[in-house]
PDB file of C-alpha atoms in Angstrom:
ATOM      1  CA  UNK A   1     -10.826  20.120  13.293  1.00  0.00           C
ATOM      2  CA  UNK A   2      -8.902  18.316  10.363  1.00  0.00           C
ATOM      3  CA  UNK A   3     -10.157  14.747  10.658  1.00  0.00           C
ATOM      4  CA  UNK A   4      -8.726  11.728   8.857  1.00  0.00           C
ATOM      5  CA  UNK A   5     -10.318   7.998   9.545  1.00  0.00           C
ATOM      6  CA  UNK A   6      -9.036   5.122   8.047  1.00  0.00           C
ATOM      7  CA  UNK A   7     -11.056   1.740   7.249  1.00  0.00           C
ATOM      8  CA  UNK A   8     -10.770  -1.378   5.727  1.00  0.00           C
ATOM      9  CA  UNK A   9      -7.824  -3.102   7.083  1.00  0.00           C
ATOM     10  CA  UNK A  10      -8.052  -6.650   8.585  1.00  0.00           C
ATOM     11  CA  UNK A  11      -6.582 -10.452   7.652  1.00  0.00           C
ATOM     12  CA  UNK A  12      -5.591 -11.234   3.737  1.00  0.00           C
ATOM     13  CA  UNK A  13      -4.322 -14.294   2.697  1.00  0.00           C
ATOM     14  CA  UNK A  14      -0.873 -14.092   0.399  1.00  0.00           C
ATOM     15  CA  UNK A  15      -1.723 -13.063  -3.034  1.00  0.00           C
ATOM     16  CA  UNK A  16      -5.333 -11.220  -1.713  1.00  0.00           C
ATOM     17  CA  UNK A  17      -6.457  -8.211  -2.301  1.00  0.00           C
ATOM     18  CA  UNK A  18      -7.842  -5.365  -0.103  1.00  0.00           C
ATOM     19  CA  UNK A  19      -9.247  -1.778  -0.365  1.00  0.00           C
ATOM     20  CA  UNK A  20      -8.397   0.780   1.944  1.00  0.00           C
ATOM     21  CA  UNK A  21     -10.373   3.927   2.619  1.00  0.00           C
ATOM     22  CA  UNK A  22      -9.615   7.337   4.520  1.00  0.00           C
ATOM     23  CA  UNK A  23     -12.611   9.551   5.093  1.00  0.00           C
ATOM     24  CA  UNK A  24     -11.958  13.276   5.356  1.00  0.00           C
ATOM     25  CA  UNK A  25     -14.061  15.627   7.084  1.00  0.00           C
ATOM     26  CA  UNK A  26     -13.058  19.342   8.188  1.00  0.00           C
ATOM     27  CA  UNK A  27     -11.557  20.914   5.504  1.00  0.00           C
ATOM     28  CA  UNK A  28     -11.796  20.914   1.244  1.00  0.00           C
ATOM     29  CA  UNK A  29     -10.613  17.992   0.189  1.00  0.00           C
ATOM     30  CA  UNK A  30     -10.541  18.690  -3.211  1.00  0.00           C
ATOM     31  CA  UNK A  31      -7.475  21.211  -2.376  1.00  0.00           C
ATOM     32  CA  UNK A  32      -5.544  18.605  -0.845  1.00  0.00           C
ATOM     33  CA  UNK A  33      -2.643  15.876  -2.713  1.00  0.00           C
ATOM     34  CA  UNK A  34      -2.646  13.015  -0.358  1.00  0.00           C
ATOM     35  CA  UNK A  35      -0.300  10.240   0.582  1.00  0.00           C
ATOM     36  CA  UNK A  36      -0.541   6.838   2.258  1.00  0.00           C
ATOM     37  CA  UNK A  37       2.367   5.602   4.860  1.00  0.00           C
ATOM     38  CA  UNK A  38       2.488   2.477   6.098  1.00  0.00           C
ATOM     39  CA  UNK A  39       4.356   0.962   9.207  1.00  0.00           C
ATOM     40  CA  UNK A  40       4.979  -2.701   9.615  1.00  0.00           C
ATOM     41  CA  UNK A  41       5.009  -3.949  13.438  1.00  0.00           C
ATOM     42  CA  UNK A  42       7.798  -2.769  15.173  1.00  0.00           C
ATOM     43  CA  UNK A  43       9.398  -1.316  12.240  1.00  0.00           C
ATOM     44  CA  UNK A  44      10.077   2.449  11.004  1.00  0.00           C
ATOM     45  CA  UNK A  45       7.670   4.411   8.538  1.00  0.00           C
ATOM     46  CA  UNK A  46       7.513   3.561   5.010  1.00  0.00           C
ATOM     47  CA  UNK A  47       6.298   6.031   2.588  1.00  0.00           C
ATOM     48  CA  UNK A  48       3.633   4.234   0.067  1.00  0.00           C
ATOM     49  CA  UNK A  49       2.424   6.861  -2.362  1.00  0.00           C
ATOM     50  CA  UNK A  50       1.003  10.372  -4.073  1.00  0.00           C
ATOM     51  CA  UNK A  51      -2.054  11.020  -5.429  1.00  0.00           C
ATOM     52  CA  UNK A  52      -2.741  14.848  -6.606  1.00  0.00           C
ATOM     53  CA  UNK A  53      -5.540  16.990  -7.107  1.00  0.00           C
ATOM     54  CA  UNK A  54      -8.071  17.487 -10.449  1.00  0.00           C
ATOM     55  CA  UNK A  55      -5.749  20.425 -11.437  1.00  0.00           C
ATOM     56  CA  UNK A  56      -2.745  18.031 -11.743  1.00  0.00           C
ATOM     57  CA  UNK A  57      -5.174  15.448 -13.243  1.00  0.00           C
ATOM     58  CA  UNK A  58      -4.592  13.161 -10.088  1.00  0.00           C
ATOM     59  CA  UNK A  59      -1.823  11.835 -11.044  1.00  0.00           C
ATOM     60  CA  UNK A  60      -0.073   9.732  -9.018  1.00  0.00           C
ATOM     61  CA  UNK A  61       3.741   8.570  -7.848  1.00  0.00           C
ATOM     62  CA  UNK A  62       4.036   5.120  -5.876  1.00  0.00           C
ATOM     63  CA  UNK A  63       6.837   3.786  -3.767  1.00  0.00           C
ATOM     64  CA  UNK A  64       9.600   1.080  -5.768  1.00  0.00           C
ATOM     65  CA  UNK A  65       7.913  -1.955  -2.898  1.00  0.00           C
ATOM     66  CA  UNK A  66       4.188  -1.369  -3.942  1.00  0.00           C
ATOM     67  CA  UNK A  67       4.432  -0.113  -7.691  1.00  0.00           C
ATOM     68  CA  UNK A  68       2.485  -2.091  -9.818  1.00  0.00           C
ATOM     69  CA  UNK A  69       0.194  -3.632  -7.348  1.00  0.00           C
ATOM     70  CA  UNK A  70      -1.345  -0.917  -5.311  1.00  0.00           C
ATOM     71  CA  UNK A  71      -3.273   1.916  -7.213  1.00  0.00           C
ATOM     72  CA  UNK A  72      -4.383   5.309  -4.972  1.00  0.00           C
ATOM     73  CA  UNK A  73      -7.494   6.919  -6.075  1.00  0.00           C
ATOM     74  CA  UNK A  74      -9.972   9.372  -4.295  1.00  0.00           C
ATOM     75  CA  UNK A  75     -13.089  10.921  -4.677  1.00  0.00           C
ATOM     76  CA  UNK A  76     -13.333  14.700  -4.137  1.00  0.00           C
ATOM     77  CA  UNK A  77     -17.406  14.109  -4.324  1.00  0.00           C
ATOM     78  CA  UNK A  78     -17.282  11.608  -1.436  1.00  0.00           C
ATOM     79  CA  UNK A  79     -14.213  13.134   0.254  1.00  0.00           C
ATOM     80  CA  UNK A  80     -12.467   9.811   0.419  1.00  0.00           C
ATOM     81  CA  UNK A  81      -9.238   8.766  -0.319  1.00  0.00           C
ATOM     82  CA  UNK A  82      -8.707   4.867  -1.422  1.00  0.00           C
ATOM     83  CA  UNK A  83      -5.822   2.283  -1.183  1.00  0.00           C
ATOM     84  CA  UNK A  84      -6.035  -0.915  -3.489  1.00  0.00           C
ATOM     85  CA  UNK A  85      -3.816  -3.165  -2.993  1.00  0.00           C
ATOM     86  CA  UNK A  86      -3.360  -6.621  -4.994  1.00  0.00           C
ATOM     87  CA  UNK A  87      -1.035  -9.491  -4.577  1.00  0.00           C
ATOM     88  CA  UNK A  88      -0.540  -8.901  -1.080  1.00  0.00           C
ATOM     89  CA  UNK A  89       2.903 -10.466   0.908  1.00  0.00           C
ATOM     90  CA  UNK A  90       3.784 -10.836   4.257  1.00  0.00           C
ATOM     91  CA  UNK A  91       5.849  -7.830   3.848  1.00  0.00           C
ATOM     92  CA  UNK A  92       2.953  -5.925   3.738  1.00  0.00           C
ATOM     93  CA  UNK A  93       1.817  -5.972   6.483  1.00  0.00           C
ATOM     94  CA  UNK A  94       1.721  -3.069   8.574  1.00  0.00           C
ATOM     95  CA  UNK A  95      -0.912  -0.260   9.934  1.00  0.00           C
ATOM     96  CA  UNK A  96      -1.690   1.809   6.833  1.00  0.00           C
ATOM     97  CA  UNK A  97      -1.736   5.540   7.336  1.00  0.00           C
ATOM     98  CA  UNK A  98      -3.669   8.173   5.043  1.00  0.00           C
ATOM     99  CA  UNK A  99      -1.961  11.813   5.455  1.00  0.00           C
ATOM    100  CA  UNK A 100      -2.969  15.318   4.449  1.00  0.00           C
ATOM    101  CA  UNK A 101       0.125  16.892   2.230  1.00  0.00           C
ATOM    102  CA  UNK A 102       0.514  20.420   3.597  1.00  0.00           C
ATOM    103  CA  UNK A 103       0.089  22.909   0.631  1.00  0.00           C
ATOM    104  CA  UNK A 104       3.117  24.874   1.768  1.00  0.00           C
ATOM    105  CA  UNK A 105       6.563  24.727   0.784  1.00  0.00           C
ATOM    106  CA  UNK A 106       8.242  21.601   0.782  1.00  0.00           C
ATOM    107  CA  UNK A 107       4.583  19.856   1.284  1.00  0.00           C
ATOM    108  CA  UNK A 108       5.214  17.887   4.365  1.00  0.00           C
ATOM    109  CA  UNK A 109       2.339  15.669   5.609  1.00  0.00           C
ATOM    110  CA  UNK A 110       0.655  18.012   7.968  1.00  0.00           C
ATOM    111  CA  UNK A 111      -2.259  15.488   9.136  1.00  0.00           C
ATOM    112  CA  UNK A 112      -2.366  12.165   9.960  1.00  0.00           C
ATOM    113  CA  UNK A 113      -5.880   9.069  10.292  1.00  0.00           C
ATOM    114  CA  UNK A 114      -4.976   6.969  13.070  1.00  0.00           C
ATOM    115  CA  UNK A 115      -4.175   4.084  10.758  1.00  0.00           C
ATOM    116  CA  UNK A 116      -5.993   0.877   9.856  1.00  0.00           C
ATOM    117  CA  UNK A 117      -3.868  -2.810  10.411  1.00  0.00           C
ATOM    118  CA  UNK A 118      -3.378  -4.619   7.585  1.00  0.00           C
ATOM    119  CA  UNK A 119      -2.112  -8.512   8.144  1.00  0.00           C
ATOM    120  CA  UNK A 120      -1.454 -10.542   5.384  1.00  0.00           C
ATOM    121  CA  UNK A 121      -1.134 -14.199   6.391  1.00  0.00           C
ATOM    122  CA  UNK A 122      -2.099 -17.368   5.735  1.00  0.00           C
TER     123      UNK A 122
ATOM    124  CA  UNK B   1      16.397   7.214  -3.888  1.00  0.00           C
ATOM    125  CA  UNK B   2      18.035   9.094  -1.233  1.00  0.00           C
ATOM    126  CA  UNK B   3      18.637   7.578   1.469  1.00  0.00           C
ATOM    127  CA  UNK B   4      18.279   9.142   4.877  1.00  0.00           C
ATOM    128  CA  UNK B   5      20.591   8.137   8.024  1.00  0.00           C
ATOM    129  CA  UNK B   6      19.353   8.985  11.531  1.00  0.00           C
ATOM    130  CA  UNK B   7      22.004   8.448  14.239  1.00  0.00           C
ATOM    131  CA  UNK B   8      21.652   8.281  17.157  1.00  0.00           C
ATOM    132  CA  UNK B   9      18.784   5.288  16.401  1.00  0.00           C
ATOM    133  CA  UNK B  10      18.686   5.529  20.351  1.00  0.00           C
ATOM    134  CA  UNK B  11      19.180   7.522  22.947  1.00  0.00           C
ATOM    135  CA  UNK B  12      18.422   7.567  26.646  1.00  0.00           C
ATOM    136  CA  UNK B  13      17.983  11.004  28.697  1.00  0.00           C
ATOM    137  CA  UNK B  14      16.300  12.787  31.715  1.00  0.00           C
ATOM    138  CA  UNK B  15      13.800  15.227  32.032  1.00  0.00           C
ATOM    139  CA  UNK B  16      15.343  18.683  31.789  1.00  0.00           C
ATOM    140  CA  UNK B  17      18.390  17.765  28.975  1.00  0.00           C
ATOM    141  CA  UNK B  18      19.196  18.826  25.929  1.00  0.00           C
ATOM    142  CA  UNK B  19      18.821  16.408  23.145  1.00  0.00           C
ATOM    143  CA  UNK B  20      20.230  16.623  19.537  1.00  0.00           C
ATOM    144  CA  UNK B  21      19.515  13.867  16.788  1.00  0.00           C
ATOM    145  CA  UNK B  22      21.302  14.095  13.034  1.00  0.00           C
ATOM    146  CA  UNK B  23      19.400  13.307  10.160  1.00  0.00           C
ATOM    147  CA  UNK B  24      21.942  12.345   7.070  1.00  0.00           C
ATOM    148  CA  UNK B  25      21.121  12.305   3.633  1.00  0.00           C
ATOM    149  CA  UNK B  26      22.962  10.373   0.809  1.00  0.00           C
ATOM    150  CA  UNK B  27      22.954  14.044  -1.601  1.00  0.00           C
ATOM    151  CA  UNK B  28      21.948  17.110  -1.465  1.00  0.00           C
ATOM    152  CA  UNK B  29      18.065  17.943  -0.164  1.00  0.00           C
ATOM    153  CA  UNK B  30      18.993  21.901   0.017  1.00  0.00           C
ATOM    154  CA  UNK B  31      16.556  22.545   2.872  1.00  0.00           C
ATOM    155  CA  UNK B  32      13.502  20.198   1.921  1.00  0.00           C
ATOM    156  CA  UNK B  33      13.563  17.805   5.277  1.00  0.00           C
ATOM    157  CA  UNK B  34      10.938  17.431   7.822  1.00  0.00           C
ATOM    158  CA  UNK B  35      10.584  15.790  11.296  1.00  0.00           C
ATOM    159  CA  UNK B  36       7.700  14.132  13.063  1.00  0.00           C
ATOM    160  CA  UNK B  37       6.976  12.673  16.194  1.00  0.00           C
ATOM    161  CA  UNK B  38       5.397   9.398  16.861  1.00  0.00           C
ATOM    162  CA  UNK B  39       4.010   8.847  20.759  1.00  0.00           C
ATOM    163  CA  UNK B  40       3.890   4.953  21.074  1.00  0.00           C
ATOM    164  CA  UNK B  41       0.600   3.508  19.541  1.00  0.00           C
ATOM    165  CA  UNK B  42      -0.313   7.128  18.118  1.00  0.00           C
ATOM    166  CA  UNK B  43      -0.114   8.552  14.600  1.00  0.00           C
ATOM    167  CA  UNK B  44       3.065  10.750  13.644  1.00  0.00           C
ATOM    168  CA  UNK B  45       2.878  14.358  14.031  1.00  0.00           C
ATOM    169  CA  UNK B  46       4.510  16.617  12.148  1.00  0.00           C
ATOM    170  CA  UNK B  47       6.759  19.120  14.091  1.00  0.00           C
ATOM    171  CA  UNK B  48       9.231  20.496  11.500  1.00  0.00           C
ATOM    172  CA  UNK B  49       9.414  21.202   7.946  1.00  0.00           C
ATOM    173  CA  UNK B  50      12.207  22.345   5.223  1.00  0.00           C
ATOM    174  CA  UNK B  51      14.331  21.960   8.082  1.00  0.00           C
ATOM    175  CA  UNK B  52      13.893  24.910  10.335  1.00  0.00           C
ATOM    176  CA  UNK B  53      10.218  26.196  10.115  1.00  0.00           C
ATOM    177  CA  UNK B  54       7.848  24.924  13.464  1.00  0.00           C
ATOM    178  CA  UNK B  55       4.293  23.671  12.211  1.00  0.00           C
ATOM    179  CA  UNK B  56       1.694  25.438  14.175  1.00  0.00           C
ATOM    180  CA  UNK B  57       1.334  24.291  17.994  1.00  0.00           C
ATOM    181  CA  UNK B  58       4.688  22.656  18.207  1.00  0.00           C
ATOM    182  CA  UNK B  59       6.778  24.086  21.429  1.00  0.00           C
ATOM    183  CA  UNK B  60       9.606  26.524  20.870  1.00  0.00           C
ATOM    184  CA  UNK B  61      11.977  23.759  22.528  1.00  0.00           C
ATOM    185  CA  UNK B  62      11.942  21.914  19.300  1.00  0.00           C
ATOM    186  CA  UNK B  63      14.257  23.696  16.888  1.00  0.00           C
ATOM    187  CA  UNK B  64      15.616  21.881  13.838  1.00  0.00           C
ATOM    188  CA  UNK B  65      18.841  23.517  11.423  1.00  0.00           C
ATOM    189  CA  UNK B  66      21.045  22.174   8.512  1.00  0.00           C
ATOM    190  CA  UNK B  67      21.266  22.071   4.562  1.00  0.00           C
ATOM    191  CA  UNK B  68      22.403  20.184   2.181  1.00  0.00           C
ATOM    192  CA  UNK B  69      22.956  16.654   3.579  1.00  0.00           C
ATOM    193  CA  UNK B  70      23.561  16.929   7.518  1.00  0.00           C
ATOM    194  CA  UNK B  71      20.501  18.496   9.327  1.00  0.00           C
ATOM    195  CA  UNK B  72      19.770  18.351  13.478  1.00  0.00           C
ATOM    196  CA  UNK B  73      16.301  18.190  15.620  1.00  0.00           C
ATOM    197  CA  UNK B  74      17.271  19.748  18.993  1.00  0.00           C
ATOM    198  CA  UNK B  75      15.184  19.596  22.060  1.00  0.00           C
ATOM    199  CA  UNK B  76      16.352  22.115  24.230  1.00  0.00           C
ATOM    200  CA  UNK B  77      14.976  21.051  27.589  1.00  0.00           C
ATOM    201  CA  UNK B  78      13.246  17.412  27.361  1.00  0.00           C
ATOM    202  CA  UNK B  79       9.704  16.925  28.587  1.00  0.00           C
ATOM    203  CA  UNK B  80       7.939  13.984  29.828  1.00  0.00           C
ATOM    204  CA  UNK B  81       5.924  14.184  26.777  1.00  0.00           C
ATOM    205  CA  UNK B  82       8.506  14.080  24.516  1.00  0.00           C
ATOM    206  CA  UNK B  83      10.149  10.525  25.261  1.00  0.00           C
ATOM    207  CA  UNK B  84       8.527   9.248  21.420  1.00  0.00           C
ATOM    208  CA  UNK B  85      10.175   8.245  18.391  1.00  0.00           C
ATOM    209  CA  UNK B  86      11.016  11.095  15.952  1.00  0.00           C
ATOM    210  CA  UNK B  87      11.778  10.693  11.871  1.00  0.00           C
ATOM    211  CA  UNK B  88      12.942  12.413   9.054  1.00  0.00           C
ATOM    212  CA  UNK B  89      11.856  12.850   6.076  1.00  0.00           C
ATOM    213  CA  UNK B  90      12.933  14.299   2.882  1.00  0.00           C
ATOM    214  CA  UNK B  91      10.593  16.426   0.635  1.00  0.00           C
ATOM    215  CA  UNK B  92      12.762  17.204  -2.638  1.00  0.00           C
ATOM    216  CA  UNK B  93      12.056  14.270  -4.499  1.00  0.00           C
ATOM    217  CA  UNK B  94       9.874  10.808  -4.938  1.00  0.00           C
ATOM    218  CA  UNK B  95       9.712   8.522  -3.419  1.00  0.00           C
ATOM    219  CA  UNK B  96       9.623  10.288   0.062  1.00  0.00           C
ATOM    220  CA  UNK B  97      11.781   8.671   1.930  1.00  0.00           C
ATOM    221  CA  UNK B  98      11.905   8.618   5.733  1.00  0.00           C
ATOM    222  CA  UNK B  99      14.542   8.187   8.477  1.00  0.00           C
ATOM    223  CA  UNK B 100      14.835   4.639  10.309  1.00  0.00           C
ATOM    224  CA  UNK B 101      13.975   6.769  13.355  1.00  0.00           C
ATOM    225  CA  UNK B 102      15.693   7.630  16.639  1.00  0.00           C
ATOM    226  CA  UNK B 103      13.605   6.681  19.857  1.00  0.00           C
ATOM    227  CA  UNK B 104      14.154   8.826  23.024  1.00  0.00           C
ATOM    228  CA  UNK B 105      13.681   6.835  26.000  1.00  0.00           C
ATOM    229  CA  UNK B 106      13.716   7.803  29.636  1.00  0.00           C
ATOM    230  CA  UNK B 107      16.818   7.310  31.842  1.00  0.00           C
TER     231      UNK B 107
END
């Protein structure tokens, strides 16, 4: 079964930094773009970012809110997907989600990690 | 960025209804929108995607329809398991914007 675990969330002070990573397991990675979504408490889903596969050079696309300052990577050797995040605000925080992008048309986000929290306070 | 317009953001209903929420987008997705469910403290799940087609698993009482900008989720007859929160999202272009939500809550 498709599995998707999240780690690396906890308490940042304003203007910290934090790394996020989502471990994959039950299916090839490698053949897989993959987004973060993020949910503040209380508060709707929030779309973060893109990163593609080798074939489309990983190349990214990032959400207006966290361009600049977070950067997605992965890698396919370790089946991991990461979320770096720099000069952190309160309005970041929320539970970070990692999600598998469906390869079929359209490329909804078929799987889902059960999200890490992510509070940024001082 | 297209902006996406869920109404109702709330609705209250009994085991057994029928229950229809609109999904509104500020231009023209063609078919490109999907819909998840979110069970409170749970990841989302994906249930729908480019607007009509049922992901693998999800009940035949979920049906979704539209184009353009105006798209539905219908529940035909509601189930205890489905009082959640459900959002759209549209897949045509970046970033991938998502619904404010509509939570279905028991009567």
């Amino acid at each position: 079964e498709v599995q998707l675990v999240e780690s690396g969330g906890g308490l940042v002070q304003p203007g910290g930094s934090l790394r996020l990573s989502c471990a994959a397991s039950a299916f090839t990675f490698s053949d897989h773009f993959m987004d973060w979504v993020r949910q503040a408490p209380g508060k709707g889903l929030e779309w973060v970012g893109r990163i593609r596969m080798k074939a489309n050079s990983y190349s990214t696309e990032y959400a207006a809110s966290v361009k600049g300052r977070f950067t997605i990577s992965r890698d396919d050797s370790k089946n991991s997907l990461y979320l770096e995040m720099n000069s952190l605000n309160t309005e970041d925080t929320a539970v970070y989600y990692c999600a598998r992008v469906s390869m079929v048309r359209g490329s909804p986000l078929g799987y889902w990690g059960q999200g890490t929290l992510v509070t940024v306070s001082s | 960025d297209i902006q996406l317009t869920q109404s109702p953001s709330f609705l209250s209903a009994s085991v057994g209804d029928r229950v229809t929420i609109t999904c509104r987008a500020s231009q023209d997705i063609s078919d490109y929108l999907a819909w998840y469910q979110q069970r409170p403290g749970t990841a989302p799940k994906l249930l729908i995607y480019t607007t009509s087609t049922l992901q693998g698993g999800v009940p035949s009482r979920f049906s979704g329809s539209g184009s353009g900008t105006e798209f539905t989720l219908t529940i035909s007859s509601l189930q205890p398991e489905d009082f959640a929160t459900y959002y759209c999202q549209q897949l045509i272009s970046y970033p991938r914007t998502f619904g404010q939500g509509t939570k279905v809550d028991i009567k």
